[in-house]
Coordinates of C-alpha atoms in Angstrom, one line a residue:
X1 CA 21.7 -4.6 36.5
X2 CA 23.5 -6.7 39.0
X3 CA 20.3 -7.7 40.9
X4 CA 18.9 -9.5 37.8
X5 CA 22.1 -11.0 36.5
X6 CA 21.5 -14.4 37.9
X7 CA 17.9 -15.7 37.6
X8 CA 14.2 -15.0 37.5
X9 CA 14.3 -15.2 41.3
X10 CA 16.6 -12.1 41.5
X11 CA 14.2 -10.4 39.1
X12 CA 11.3 -11.0 41.5
X13 CA 13.3 -9.1 44.2
X14 CA 13.4 -6.1 41.8
X15 CA 9.6 -6.0 41.3
X16 CA 9.0 -6.6 45.1
X17 CA 11.6 -4.2 46.5
X18 CA 11.3 -1.3 43.9
X19 CA 7.8 -1.8 42.5
X20 CA 6.1 -2.9 45.7
X21 CA 4.7 -6.1 44.3
X22 CA 3.4 -8.8 46.5
X23 CA 4.9 -12.3 46.3
X24 CA 1.9 -13.6 44.4
X25 CA 1.8 -10.6 42.0
X26 CA 5.5 -10.8 41.3
X27 CA 5.1 -14.5 40.4
X28 CA 2.8 -13.4 37.5
X29 CA 5.7 -11.4 36.1
X30 CA 7.9 -14.4 36.5
X31 CA 5.5 -16.6 34.5
X32 CA 5.1 -13.9 31.8
X33 CA 8.9 -13.9 31.4
X34 CA 9.1 -17.6 31.4
X35 CA 6.6 -17.8 28.6
X36 CA 8.2 -14.8 26.8
X37 CA 4.8 -13.0 26.9
X38 CA 6.0 -9.6 26.0
X39 CA 2.5 -8.1 25.8
X40 CA 1.9 -9.0 29.5
X41 CA 5.2 -7.5 30.5
X42 CA 4.3 -4.2 28.8
X43 CA 1.0 -4.2 30.6
X44 CA 2.9 -4.6 33.9
X45 CA 5.2 -1.7 33.0
X46 CA 2.7 1.0 34.2
X47 CA 2.0 -0.9 37.4
X48 CA 5.7 -1.2 38.1
X49 CA 6.3 2.5 37.6
X50 CA 3.2 4.2 38.8
X51 CA 1.5 1.5 40.9
X52 CA -2.1 0.3 40.9
X53 CA -5.1 1.1 43.1
X54 CA -8.5 -0.6 43.4
X55 CA -11.8 1.1 42.8
X56 CA -11.8 2.5 46.3
X57 CA -8.4 4.0 46.0
X58 CA -6.6 1.4 48.1
X59 CA -3.1 0.7 46.9
X60 CA -2.6 -2.8 45.4
X61 CA 0.8 -2.1 44.0
X62 CA 2.9 0.8 45.3
X63 CA 5.0 1.4 42.2
X64 CA 8.5 2.8 41.8
X65 CA 7.5 6.4 41.9
X66 CA 5.9 6.1 45.4
X67 CA 9.0 4.2 46.5
X68 CA 11.3 7.0 45.6
X69 CA 12.5 5.9 42.2
X70 CA 12.0 8.5 39.4
X71 CA 10.0 7.6 36.3
X72 CA 13.0 7.7 33.9
X73 CA 15.1 5.3 36.1
X74 CA 12.1 3.0 36.6
X75 CA 11.6 2.8 32.8
X76 CA 15.3 2.0 32.3
X77 CA 15.0 -0.8 34.9
X78 CA 12.0 -2.2 33.3
X79 CA 13.6 -2.1 29.8
X80 CA 16.5 -4.0 31.3
X81 CA 14.1 -6.6 32.6
X82 CA 12.4 -7.0 29.2
X83 CA 15.8 -7.4 27.5
X84 CA 16.6 -10.0 30.1
X85 CA 13.3 -11.8 29.4
X86 CA 14.0 -12.1 25.7
X87 CA 17.1 -14.3 26.3
X88 CA 16.8 -15.7 29.8
X89 CA 16.0 -19.4 30.6
X90 CA 15.7 -21.4 33.7
X91 CA 19.1 -23.0 34.4
X92 CA 17.7 -26.5 34.1
X93 CA 16.3 -25.7 30.7
X94 CA 19.4 -23.9 29.6
X95 CA 21.6 -26.9 30.6
X96 CA 19.4 -29.3 28.6
X97 CA 19.3 -27.0 25.6
X98 CA 23.0 -26.5 25.8
X99 CA 23.7 -30.3 25.7
X100 CA 21.4 -30.8 22.8
X101 CA 22.9 -27.8 20.9
X102 CA 26.4 -29.1 21.5
X103 CA 25.5 -32.6 20.4
X104 CA 23.7 -31.3 17.3
X105 CA 26.6 -29.0 16.3
X106 CA 29.1 -31.9 16.8
X107 CA 27.2 -34.3 14.6
X108 CA 26.7 -31.7 11.9
X109 CA 30.4 -30.7 12.0
X110 CA 31.8 -34.2 12.0
X111 CA 29.1 -36.3 10.3
X112 CA 27.3 -33.8 8.0
X113 CA 26.0 -36.3 5.4
X114 CA 24.6 -38.6 8.1
X115 CA 23.2 -35.7 10.1
X116 CA 21.4 -34.1 7.1
X117 CA 20.0 -37.5 6.0
X118 CA 18.5 -38.0 9.4
X119 CA 17.3 -34.4 9.7
X120 CA 15.5 -34.6 6.3
X121 CA 14.0 -38.0 7.2
X122 CA 12.6 -36.4 10.4
X123 CA 10.5 -33.9 8.4
X124 CA 9.4 -36.0 5.5
X125 CA 5.8 -35.1 6.1
X126 CA 6.6 -31.4 5.6
X127 CA 7.6 -30.6 2.1
X128 CA 8.6 -27.0 2.9
X129 CA 11.0 -28.3 5.5
X130 CA 12.4 -31.0 3.2
X131 CA 13.0 -28.3 0.6
X132 CA 14.7 -26.1 3.1
X133 CA 17.1 -28.8 4.3
X134 CA 17.9 -30.0 0.8
X135 CA 18.9 -26.4 0.1
X136 CA 21.1 -26.5 3.2
X137 CA 22.7 -29.7 1.7
X138 CA 23.5 -27.8 -1.5
X139 CA 25.1 -25.1 0.6
X140 CA 27.3 -27.8 2.3
X141 CA 28.2 -29.3 -1.1
X142 CA 26.3 -32.5 -0.2
X143 CA 24.6 -34.0 -3.3
X144 CA 21.1 -35.2 -2.9
X145 CA 20.5 -38.0 -5.4
X146 CA 17.1 -38.6 -7.1
X147 CA 15.0 -41.6 -6.0
X148 CA 16.1 -45.0 -7.4
X149 CA 14.0 -48.2 -7.1
X150 CA 17.2 -50.2 -6.7
X151 CA 19.0 -47.8 -4.3
X152 CA 16.5 -45.9 -2.3
X153 CA 15.0 -47.0 1.1
X154 CA 11.9 -45.6 2.8
X155 CA 14.1 -43.0 4.6
X156 CA 16.8 -40.7 3.2
X157 CA 20.0 -42.7 3.3
X158 CA 23.7 -42.2 2.9
X159 CA 25.3 -43.4 -0.3
X160 CA 29.0 -42.8 -1.2
X161 CA 29.1 -39.6 0.8
X162 CA 25.9 -38.4 -0.9
X163 CA 22.2 -38.6 0.3
X164 CA 19.8 -40.8 -1.6
X165 CA 16.2 -39.5 -1.7
X166 CA 13.8 -41.6 0.4
X167 CA 10.9 -43.2 -1.3
X168 CA 8.5 -42.4 1.6
X169 CA 8.8 -38.7 0.5
X170 CA 7.4 -39.5 -2.9
X171 CA 3.7 -38.7 -3.2
X172 CA 1.3 -41.6 -3.3
X173 CA 3.9 -44.2 -2.4
X174 CA 3.1 -45.8 1.0
X175 CA 5.6 -47.2 3.5
X176 CA 4.3 -50.7 3.3
X177 CA 4.8 -50.8 -0.5
X178 CA 8.3 -49.5 0.0
X179 CA 9.1 -52.1 2.6
X180 CA 8.0 -54.9 0.3
X181 CA 10.1 -53.5 -2.5
X182 CA 13.2 -53.3 -0.3
X183 CA 12.6 -56.9 1.1
X184 CA 12.2 -58.3 -2.4
X185 CA 15.3 -56.4 -3.6
X186 CA 17.4 -57.7 -0.7
X187 CA 16.2 -61.3 -0.9
X188 CA 16.4 -61.8 -4.6
X189 CA 18.6 -59.1 -5.9
X190 CA 18.1 -55.8 -7.7
X191 CA 15.4 -55.5 -10.3
X192 CA 16.8 -55.9 -13.8
X193 CA 14.3 -53.7 -15.5
X194 CA 10.8 -52.3 -15.2
X195 CA 9.0 -55.5 -16.4
X196 CA 11.1 -57.6 -14.1
X197 CA 10.0 -55.4 -11.2
X198 CA 6.3 -55.7 -12.1
X199 CA 6.5 -59.5 -12.3
X200 CA 8.3 -59.9 -9.0
X201 CA 6.1 -57.7 -6.8
X202 CA 2.8 -58.7 -5.4
X203 CA -0.1 -57.2 -7.3
X204 CA -1.4 -55.7 -4.0
X205 CA 1.6 -53.5 -4.0
X206 CA 1.2 -52.2 -7.5
X207 CA -1.4 -49.7 -8.8
X208 CA -1.4 -47.0 -11.3
X209 CA -0.9 -44.1 -8.8
X210 CA 2.2 -45.7 -7.3
X211 CA 3.8 -46.5 -10.7
X212 CA 3.1 -43.1 -12.1
X213 CA 4.6 -41.4 -9.1
X214 CA 7.7 -43.5 -9.3
X215 CA 8.1 -42.8 -13.0
X216 CA 7.6 -39.0 -12.5
X217 CA 10.2 -38.8 -9.8
X218 CA 12.8 -40.7 -11.8
X219 CA 12.7 -43.9 -9.8
X220 CA 13.1 -46.1 -12.9
X221 CA 15.6 -43.8 -14.8
X222 CA 18.4 -46.4 -14.5
X223 CA 16.4 -49.2 -16.1
X224 CA 16.8 -48.4 -19.7
X225 CA 13.6 -46.5 -20.4
X226 CA 13.0 -42.8 -20.4
X227 CA 10.1 -41.4 -18.4
X228 CA 7.9 -40.6 -21.4
X229 CA 8.2 -44.2 -22.7
X230 CA 7.3 -45.6 -19.3
X231 CA 4.3 -43.3 -18.9
X232 CA 3.1 -44.4 -22.3
X233 CA 3.6 -48.1 -21.9
X234 CA 3.3 -49.1 -18.2
X235 CA -0.4 -49.8 -18.3
X236 CA 0.2 -52.4 -21.1
X237 CA 2.8 -54.1 -18.9
X238 CA 0.4 -54.2 -15.9
X239 CA -2.4 -55.6 -17.9
X240 CA -0.2 -58.2 -19.5
X241 CA 1.3 -59.4 -16.2
X242 CA -2.1 -59.4 -14.6
X243 CA -3.5 -61.6 -17.4
X244 CA -0.6 -64.1 -17.1
X245 CA -1.2 -64.4 -13.4
X246 CA -4.9 -65.1 -13.9
X247 CA -4.1 -67.8 -16.4
X248 CA -1.8 -69.5 -14.0
X249 CA -4.3 -69.3 -11.1
X250 CA -7.0 -71.0 -13.3
X251 CA -4.6 -73.8 -14.0
X252 CA -4.6 -73.2 -17.7
X253 CA -1.6 -74.4 -19.7
X254 CA 1.2 -71.9 -19.9
X255 CA 2.3 -70.7 -23.3
X256 CA 5.7 -72.5 -22.6
X257 CA 4.5 -75.6 -20.7
X258 CA 5.0 -78.0 -23.6
X259 CA 8.6 -76.8 -24.4
X260 CA 11.5 -79.0 -23.3
X261 CA 14.7 -77.6 -22.0
X262 CA 13.4 -74.2 -20.9
X263 CA 13.7 -73.3 -17.2
X264 CA 11.5 -70.9 -15.3
X265 CA 13.8 -67.9 -15.8
X266 CA 13.9 -68.6 -19.6
X267 CA 10.1 -68.7 -19.6
X268 CA 10.0 -65.3 -17.9
X269 CA 12.5 -63.8 -20.3
X270 CA 10.7 -65.2 -23.3
X271 CA 7.4 -63.8 -22.0
X272 CA 8.9 -60.4 -21.3
X273 CA 10.6 -60.1 -24.7
X274 CA 7.6 -61.2 -26.7
X275 CA 4.4 -59.8 -25.1
X276 CA 5.3 -57.0 -22.7
X277 CA 7.9 -54.8 -24.4
X278 CA 7.8 -51.1 -23.9
X279 CA 8.0 -48.9 -27.0
X280 CA 10.7 -46.2 -27.0
X281 CA 9.4 -42.7 -27.6
X282 CA 11.0 -39.2 -27.3
X283 CA 11.6 -38.0 -23.7
X284 CA 9.5 -35.2 -22.2
X285 CA 10.8 -31.6 -22.7
X286 CA 13.0 -30.7 -19.8
X287 CA 10.6 -28.2 -18.2
X288 CA 7.7 -30.7 -18.5
X289 CA 9.9 -33.5 -17.1
X290 CA 10.9 -31.3 -14.1
X291 CA 7.3 -30.1 -13.5
X292 CA 6.2 -33.8 -13.2
X293 CA 9.1 -34.4 -10.9
X294 CA 8.1 -31.5 -8.6
X295 CA 4.5 -32.7 -8.7
X296 CA 5.4 -35.8 -6.8
X297 CA 8.5 -34.7 -4.8
X298 CA 7.5 -31.1 -4.0
X299 CA 10.8 -29.9 -5.4
X300 CA 13.2 -30.3 -8.3
X301 CA 16.0 -32.9 -7.7
X302 CA 17.5 -33.9 -11.1
X303 CA 17.6 -30.3 -12.4
X304 CA 16.0 -26.9 -12.3
X305 CA 14.0 -24.9 -14.9
X306 CA 16.1 -21.9 -14.2
X307 CA 19.5 -23.5 -14.6
X308 CA 19.9 -22.3 -18.2
X309 CA 19.2 -18.7 -17.1
X310 CA 21.6 -18.7 -14.2
X311 CA 24.2 -16.3 -15.6
X312 CA 21.5 -14.0 -17.0
X313 CA 19.7 -13.9 -13.7
X314 CA 22.9 -13.0 -11.9
X315 CA 23.5 -10.1 -14.3
X316 CA 20.0 -8.6 -14.5
X317 CA 18.9 -8.9 -10.8
X318 CA 19.9 -6.9 -7.8
X319 CA 18.9 -9.5 -5.2
X320 CA 18.1 -13.2 -4.8
X321 CA 16.8 -15.4 -2.0
X322 CA 20.3 -16.7 -1.1
X323 CA 21.6 -13.2 -0.5
X324 CA 18.4 -12.2 1.4
X325 CA 18.8 -15.2 3.7
X326 CA 22.5 -14.3 4.3
X327 CA 21.6 -10.8 5.3
X328 CA 18.8 -12.1 7.6
X329 CA 21.5 -13.5 9.9
X330 CA 22.2 -9.8 10.8
X331 CA 18.7 -8.7 12.0
X332 CA 19.5 -5.0 12.1
X333 CA 21.0 -5.1 8.6
X334 CA 18.0 -7.2 7.4
X335 CA 15.4 -4.8 8.8
X336 CA 17.3 -1.8 7.3
X337 CA 16.5 -3.3 3.8
X338 CA 12.8 -2.6 4.3
X339 CA 11.3 -0.4 1.5
X340 CA 14.4 -0.9 -0.7
X341 CA 13.7 -1.1 -4.4
X342 CA 15.0 -4.4 -5.8
X343 CA 14.9 -6.5 -9.0
X344 CA 14.5 -10.2 -8.7
X345 CA 14.2 -13.0 -11.2
X346 CA 12.5 -16.4 -11.1
X347 CA 9.7 -18.7 -11.9
X348 CA 6.1 -18.1 -10.7
X349 CA 5.5 -21.4 -8.9
X350 CA 2.1 -20.4 -7.4
X351 CA -0.5 -17.8 -8.0
X352 CA -3.3 -17.0 -5.6
X353 CA -6.1 -14.5 -6.6
X354 CA -7.9 -12.4 -4.1
X355 CA -10.7 -9.8 -4.3
X356 CA -10.2 -6.6 -2.5
X357 CA -12.9 -4.6 -0.6
X358 CA -13.3 -2.5 -3.7
X359 CA -14.1 -5.6 -5.6
X360 CA -10.8 -5.4 -7.5
X361 CA -8.6 -8.4 -8.3
X362 CA -5.1 -8.7 -6.8
X363 CA -2.6 -11.6 -6.8
X364 CA -0.2 -13.2 -4.3
X365 CA 2.7 -15.0 -6.1
X366 CA 5.3 -17.4 -5.0
X367 CA 8.4 -16.7 -7.1
X368 CA 11.1 -19.3 -7.0
X369 CA 14.7 -18.7 -7.9
X370 CA 17.7 -21.1 -7.9
X371 CA 18.0 -20.8 -4.1
X372 CA 14.5 -20.5 -2.6
X373 CA 11.3 -18.6 -3.0
X374 CA 9.7 -15.3 -1.9
X375 CA 6.2 -14.0 -1.8
X376 CA 5.3 -11.2 -4.3
X377 CA 2.2 -9.1 -3.8
X378 CA 0.7 -7.7 -7.0
X379 CA -1.9 -5.0 -6.4
X380 CA -4.9 -4.5 -8.8
X381 CA -3.5 -1.7 -11.0
X382 CA -0.2 -3.6 -11.5
X383 CA -2.0 -6.9 -12.0
X384 CA -4.2 -5.4 -14.7
X385 CA -1.1 -4.0 -16.5
X386 CA 0.9 -7.3 -16.4
X387 CA -1.9 -9.9 -16.2
X388 CA -0.9 -11.7 -19.5
X389 CA 2.5 -12.7 -18.1
X390 CA 1.6 -13.3 -14.4
X391 CA 0.9 -17.0 -14.8
X392 CA 2.2 -20.1 -13.1
X393 CA 5.4 -21.6 -14.6
X394 CA 6.3 -18.3 -16.3
X395 CA 9.9 -17.1 -15.8
X396 CA 9.9 -13.4 -15.1
X397 CA 11.8 -10.4 -13.8
X398 CA 10.1 -8.4 -11.1
X399 CA 11.0 -4.9 -10.0
X400 CA 9.4 -4.0 -6.7
X401 CA 9.7 -2.7 -3.1
X402 CA 10.9 -4.9 -0.3
X403 CA 8.5 -5.2 2.7
X404 CA 10.4 -6.6 5.8
X405 CA 8.9 -6.9 9.3
X406 CA 10.6 -8.6 12.2
X407 CA 9.4 -12.2 12.7
X408 CA 7.8 -12.2 9.2
X409 CA 9.1 -13.5 5.9
X410 CA 10.2 -10.8 3.5
X411 CA 7.7 -9.9 0.7
X412 CA 8.0 -7.8 -2.5
X413 CA 5.4 -5.3 -3.6
X414 CA 5.5 -5.6 -7.4
X415 CA 5.8 -2.4 -9.5
X416 CA 6.9 -3.7 -12.9
X417 CA 7.0 -7.3 -14.3
X418 CA 8.8 -8.5 -17.4
X419 CA 9.0 -11.9 -19.2
X420 CA 12.4 -13.5 -19.2
X421 CA 12.6 -12.9 -22.9
X422 CA 12.0 -9.1 -22.6
X423 CA 15.4 -7.5 -22.6
X424 CA 14.2 -3.8 -22.3
X425 CA 15.4 -2.1 -19.1
X426 CA 13.0 -1.3 -16.2
X427 CA 11.7 2.2 -15.8
X428 CA 14.1 4.4 -13.7
X429 CA 12.9 5.4 -10.2
X430 CA 14.0 8.4 -8.3
X431 CA 15.1 6.0 -5.6
X432 CA 18.0 3.8 -6.6
X433 CA 17.7 0.0 -6.9
X434 CA 19.2 -1.8 -3.9
X435 CA 22.7 -3.0 -4.9
X436 CA 24.6 -5.5 -2.7
X437 CA 27.9 -3.8 -3.5
X438 CA 27.1 -0.1 -3.5
X439 CA 25.2 -0.1 -0.2
X440 CA 27.5 -2.2 2.0
X441 CA 28.7 0.7 4.2
X442 CA 25.5 2.8 4.5
X443 CA 24.4 3.8 8.1
X444 CA 20.9 3.7 9.4
X445 CA 19.4 5.2 12.5
X446 CA 17.1 3.1 14.7
X447 CA 15.0 4.8 17.4
X448 CA 13.1 2.7 19.9
X449 CA 9.9 4.1 21.4
X450 CA 7.3 2.5 23.6
X451 CA 4.1 3.6 21.9
X452 CA 3.5 4.8 18.3
X453 CA 0.5 6.7 19.6
X454 CA 2.7 8.9 21.9
X455 CA 2.2 11.9 19.6
X456 CA 4.1 14.4 21.8
X457 CA 7.3 12.3 21.9
X458 CA 7.1 11.6 18.2
X459 CA 6.7 15.2 17.4
X460 CA 9.8 16.1 19.5
X461 CA 11.8 13.4 17.8
X462 CA 10.7 14.5 14.3
X463 CA 11.6 18.2 15.1
X464 CA 15.2 17.1 16.0
X465 CA 15.5 14.8 12.9
X466 CA 14.5 17.6 10.6
X467 CA 17.4 19.7 11.8
X468 CA 19.9 17.3 10.2
X469 CA 18.9 16.4 6.6
X470 CA 21.0 13.9 4.7
X471 CA 21.0 10.5 3.0
X472 CA 20.8 8.1 6.0
X473 CA 17.5 6.3 6.7
X474 CA 15.6 6.5 10.0
X475 CA 13.5 3.7 11.5
X476 CA 11.2 3.9 14.5
X477 CA 10.8 0.6 16.4
X478 CA 7.8 0.4 18.7
X479 CA 7.1 -1.9 21.5
X480 CA 3.3 -1.5 21.4
X481 CA 2.5 -2.6 18.8
X482 CA 5.8 -4.5 18.1
X483 CA 6.6 -3.1 14.6
X484 CA 9.1 -1.1 12.7
X485 CA 8.3 2.1 10.7
X486 CA 10.3 4.0 8.2
X487 CA 10.4 7.7 8.8
X488 CA 9.6 9.6 5.6
X489 CA 12.8 11.6 5.6
X490 CA 16.6 11.1 5.7
X491 CA 19.2 12.5 8.0
X492 CA 22.9 13.0 8.4
X493 CA 24.0 10.9 11.4
X494 CA 26.3 12.7 13.7
X495 CA 27.2 12.9 17.4
X496 CA 25.3 16.2 17.7
X497 CA 22.1 14.5 16.4
X498 CA 22.5 11.6 18.8
X499 CA 23.2 13.9 21.7
X500 CA 20.1 15.9 21.0
X501 CA 18.0 12.7 20.8
X502 CA 19.4 11.6 24.1
X503 CA 17.7 14.6 25.7
X504 CA 14.3 12.9 25.2
X505 CA 15.3 9.2 24.8
X506 CA 17.3 6.7 26.8
X507 CA 20.7 5.9 25.3
X508 CA 19.7 2.3 24.7
X509 CA 16.8 3.5 22.6
X510 CA 19.2 5.0 19.9
X511 CA 21.2 2.7 17.7
X512 CA 23.3 3.3 14.6
X513 CA 23.6 0.3 12.2
X514 CA 26.1 0.0 9.4
X515 CA 24.6 -1.8 6.5

């Protein structure tokens, strides 16, 4: 509409001139649009079309019908206003957002490593966001290096065109401790090994929780000891160094005080080699090592438990989170995947049990693959059948049904679950498994209606759809409530079908989407 092509002020002219709104009442519509309050806009629809009277029958809002605009045209105008509200911004806001968007895009395009390092640093307190942005780094072929006590700073930093993990993102390691580590490192050189670090740092900065977290995350990996050896021996080192400091404080004679020709550094070396050595033992199993890493970082950095299964997962699954996120860029195509049968593979990283109203047990799983994670809902009957393998850290294949709603994360309703070692095929369903190659060119019909409770209109739509049976799916998108429903039949999409639907629906309420 030309009258609302410029701003909210032009829109106010529409509601005043056509709907008979007062200046004050029209400003309520403006505010609802400014705040993107679609529920308020829908409430105003009836007033805009049919008007409003008070309890005595006095007209408060005339409405379009009283002003000579038919109901269908008024509905079309209001639909246009709602579409406008979804994307419209005040010019001052749009200008500011435009500048920020341009600057952000420029930095990411020309300085991607520096940009991503700063971006991850800005969300260090939110592990989910850190994980999300590190995955973006992987997509950009930017390597994120594990924490290193001699290389890392508090924040994520750029190192040889890579990003070095920031120590402030390590659980139990405070910023003050990190700053003291960095200052000591810059003033007196890098730490030569673990014992050298313990002796050089103030005892106030060192406690068991800090040391354990730095060991688990790989912060000492370059110092000649594996993580298992350090976990086994670090307490002995702390106790020995603490004892030596106490002796010096009390003024007792040092073990080396009477020896001529030995300098201070030689005394330290002699002490380290004789009394505080760390025994070398076998490193943790890879999965245990990675689990400890994730415990303190919230993610895997040095590897992934699924890496050895990468080829098998690609072969035996029909969908992964990377593909799902790619499809999500096209909202219509993404929504069309709702109710598809899929097979995914991954590790159960979290399991939450819940009791239903019938006092039955169901589970909510977080299943993580090489690219991300997805929620899987396991209803009581399915959980009872597969309870022995539905455990955290288990690697499984899950066959299930996608549940996708606009503005919500995708979920999978589990139907069948197998351990990674189980090579038997899944039970065949009448409905084919979603396949990213086979379904690329399928069409779906989307129909927009205002109210799911409008039984008369729904019945008329359904009667038309039944005349054209076929293989294409039909989705009903409602404004109140704002949801998407899958019609329980399929159709053959054709011009005749669309023309018949146009007899009861506006043209902009009918959409064909190629998937």
